JSON list of C-alpha atoms in Angstrom, two decimals:
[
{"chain": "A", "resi": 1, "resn": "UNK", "atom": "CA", "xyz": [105.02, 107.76, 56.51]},
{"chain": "A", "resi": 2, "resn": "UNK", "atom": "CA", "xyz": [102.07, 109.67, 57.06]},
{"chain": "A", "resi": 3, "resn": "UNK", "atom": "CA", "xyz": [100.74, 109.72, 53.80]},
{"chain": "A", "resi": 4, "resn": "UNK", "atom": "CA", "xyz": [100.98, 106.17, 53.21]},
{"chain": "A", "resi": 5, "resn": "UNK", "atom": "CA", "xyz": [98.98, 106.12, 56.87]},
{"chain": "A", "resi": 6, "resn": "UNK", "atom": "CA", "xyz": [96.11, 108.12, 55.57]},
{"chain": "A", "resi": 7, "resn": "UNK", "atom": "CA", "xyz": [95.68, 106.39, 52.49]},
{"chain": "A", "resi": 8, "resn": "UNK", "atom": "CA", "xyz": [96.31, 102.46, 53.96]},
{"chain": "A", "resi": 9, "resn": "UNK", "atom": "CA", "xyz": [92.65, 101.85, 55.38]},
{"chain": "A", "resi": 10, "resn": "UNK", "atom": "CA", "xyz": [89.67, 101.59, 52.79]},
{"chain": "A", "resi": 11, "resn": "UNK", "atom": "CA", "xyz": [87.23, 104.77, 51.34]},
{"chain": "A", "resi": 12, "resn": "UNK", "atom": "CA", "xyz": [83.60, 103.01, 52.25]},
{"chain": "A", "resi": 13, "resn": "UNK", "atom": "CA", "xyz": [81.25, 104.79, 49.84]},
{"chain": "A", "resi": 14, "resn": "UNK", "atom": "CA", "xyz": [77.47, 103.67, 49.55]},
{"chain": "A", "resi": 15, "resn": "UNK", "atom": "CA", "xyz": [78.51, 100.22, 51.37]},
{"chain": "A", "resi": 16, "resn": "UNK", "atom": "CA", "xyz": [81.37, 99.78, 48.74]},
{"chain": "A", "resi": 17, "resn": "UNK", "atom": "CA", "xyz": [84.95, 99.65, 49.60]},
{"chain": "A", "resi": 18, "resn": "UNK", "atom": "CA", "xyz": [87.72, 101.29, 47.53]},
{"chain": "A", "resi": 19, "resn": "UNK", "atom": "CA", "xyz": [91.31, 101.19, 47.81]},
{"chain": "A", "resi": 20, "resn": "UNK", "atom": "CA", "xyz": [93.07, 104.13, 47.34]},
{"chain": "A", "resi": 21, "resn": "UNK", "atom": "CA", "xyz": [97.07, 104.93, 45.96]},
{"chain": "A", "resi": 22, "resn": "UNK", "atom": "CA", "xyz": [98.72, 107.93, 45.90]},
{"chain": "A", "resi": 23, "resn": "UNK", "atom": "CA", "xyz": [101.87, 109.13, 43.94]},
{"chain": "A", "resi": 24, "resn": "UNK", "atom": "CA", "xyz": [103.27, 112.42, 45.65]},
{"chain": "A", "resi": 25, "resn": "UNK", "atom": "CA", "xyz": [106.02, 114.76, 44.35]},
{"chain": "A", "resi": 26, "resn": "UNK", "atom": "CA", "xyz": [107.20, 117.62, 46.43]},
{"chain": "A", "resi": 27, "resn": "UNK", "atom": "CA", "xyz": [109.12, 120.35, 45.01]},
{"chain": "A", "resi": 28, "resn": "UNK", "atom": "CA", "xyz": [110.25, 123.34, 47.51]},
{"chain": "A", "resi": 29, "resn": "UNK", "atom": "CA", "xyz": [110.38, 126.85, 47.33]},
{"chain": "A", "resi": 30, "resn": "UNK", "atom": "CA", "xyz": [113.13, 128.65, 46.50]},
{"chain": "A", "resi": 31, "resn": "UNK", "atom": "CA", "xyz": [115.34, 125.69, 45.85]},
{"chain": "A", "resi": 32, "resn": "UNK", "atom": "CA", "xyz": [112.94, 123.90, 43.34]},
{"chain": "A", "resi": 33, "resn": "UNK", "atom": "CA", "xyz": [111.80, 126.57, 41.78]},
{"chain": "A", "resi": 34, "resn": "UNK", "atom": "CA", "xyz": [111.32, 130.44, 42.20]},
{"chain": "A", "resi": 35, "resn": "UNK", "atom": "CA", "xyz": [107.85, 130.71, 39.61]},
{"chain": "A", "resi": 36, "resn": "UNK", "atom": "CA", "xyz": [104.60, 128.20, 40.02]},
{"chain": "A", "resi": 37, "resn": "UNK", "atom": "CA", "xyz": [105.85, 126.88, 36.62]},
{"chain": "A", "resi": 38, "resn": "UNK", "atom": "CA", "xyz": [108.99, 125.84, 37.81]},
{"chain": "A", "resi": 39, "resn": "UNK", "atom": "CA", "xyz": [107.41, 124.27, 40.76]},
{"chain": "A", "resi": 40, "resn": "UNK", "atom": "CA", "xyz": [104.98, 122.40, 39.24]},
{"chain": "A", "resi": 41, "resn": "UNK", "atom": "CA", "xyz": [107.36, 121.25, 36.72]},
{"chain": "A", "resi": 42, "resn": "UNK", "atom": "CA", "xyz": [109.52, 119.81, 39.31]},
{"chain": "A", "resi": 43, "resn": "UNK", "atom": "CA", "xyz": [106.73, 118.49, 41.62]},
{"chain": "A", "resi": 44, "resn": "UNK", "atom": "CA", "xyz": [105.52, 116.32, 38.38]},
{"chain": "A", "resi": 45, "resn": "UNK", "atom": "CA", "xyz": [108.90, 114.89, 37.39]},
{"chain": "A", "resi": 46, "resn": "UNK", "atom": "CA", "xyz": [109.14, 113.80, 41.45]},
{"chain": "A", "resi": 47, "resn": "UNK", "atom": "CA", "xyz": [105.58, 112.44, 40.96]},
{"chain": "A", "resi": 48, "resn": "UNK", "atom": "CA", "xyz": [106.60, 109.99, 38.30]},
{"chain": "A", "resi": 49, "resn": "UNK", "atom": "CA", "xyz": [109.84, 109.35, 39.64]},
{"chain": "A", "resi": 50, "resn": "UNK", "atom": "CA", "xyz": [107.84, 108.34, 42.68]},
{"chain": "A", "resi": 51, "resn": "UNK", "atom": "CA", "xyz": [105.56, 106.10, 40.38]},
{"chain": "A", "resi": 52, "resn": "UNK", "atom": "CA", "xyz": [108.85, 104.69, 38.66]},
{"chain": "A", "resi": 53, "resn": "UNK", "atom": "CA", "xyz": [109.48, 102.92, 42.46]},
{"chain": "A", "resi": 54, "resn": "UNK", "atom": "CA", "xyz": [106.53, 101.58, 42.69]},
{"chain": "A", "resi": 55, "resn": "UNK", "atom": "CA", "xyz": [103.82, 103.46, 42.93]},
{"chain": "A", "resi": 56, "resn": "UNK", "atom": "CA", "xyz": [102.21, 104.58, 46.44]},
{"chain": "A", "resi": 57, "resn": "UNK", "atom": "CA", "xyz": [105.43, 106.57, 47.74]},
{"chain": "A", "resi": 58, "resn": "UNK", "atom": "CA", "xyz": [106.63, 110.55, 47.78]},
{"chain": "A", "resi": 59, "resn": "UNK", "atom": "CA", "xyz": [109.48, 111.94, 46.46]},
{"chain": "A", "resi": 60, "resn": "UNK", "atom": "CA", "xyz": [110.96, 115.24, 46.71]},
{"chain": "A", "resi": 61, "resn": "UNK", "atom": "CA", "xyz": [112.86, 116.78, 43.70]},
{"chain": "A", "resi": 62, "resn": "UNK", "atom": "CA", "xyz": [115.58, 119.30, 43.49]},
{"chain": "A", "resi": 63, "resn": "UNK", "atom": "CA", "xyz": [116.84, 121.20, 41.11]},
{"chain": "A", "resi": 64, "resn": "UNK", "atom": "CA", "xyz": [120.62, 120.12, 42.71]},
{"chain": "A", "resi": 65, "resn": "UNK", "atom": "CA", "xyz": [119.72, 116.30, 42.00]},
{"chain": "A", "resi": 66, "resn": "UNK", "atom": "CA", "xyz": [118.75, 116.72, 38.66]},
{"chain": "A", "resi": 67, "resn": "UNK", "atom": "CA", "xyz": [120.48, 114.87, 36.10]}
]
């Protein structure tokens, strides 16, 4: 996936190489959430549920998959 692209090859800074990981959650408009709030909310618990399987990965959350 493209994020996982973009973030595979190393950040050279000052001759030193870095490694960088990225957690993403996505949350949509209207279905997520209809206020930034809501959004964000959802966006963070996709974030972690993202980090939950293993770190460098996206996930989307809905409020229709919600437990």
């Amino acid at each position: 996936t493209y994020p996982k692209k973009a973030l595979a090859e190393p950040l050279a800074i000052n001759g030193r190489f870095f490694a960088l990981k990225a957690s993403i959650g996505i949350a949509f408009y209207p279905e997520d959430g209809r206020s930034a709030e809501e959004l964000l909310k959802h966006a963070d618990i996709a974030m972690y549920r993202a980090k939950a399987r293993g770190r460098a990965g996206h996930t989307r959350r809905a409020r229709r998959h919600q437990p």
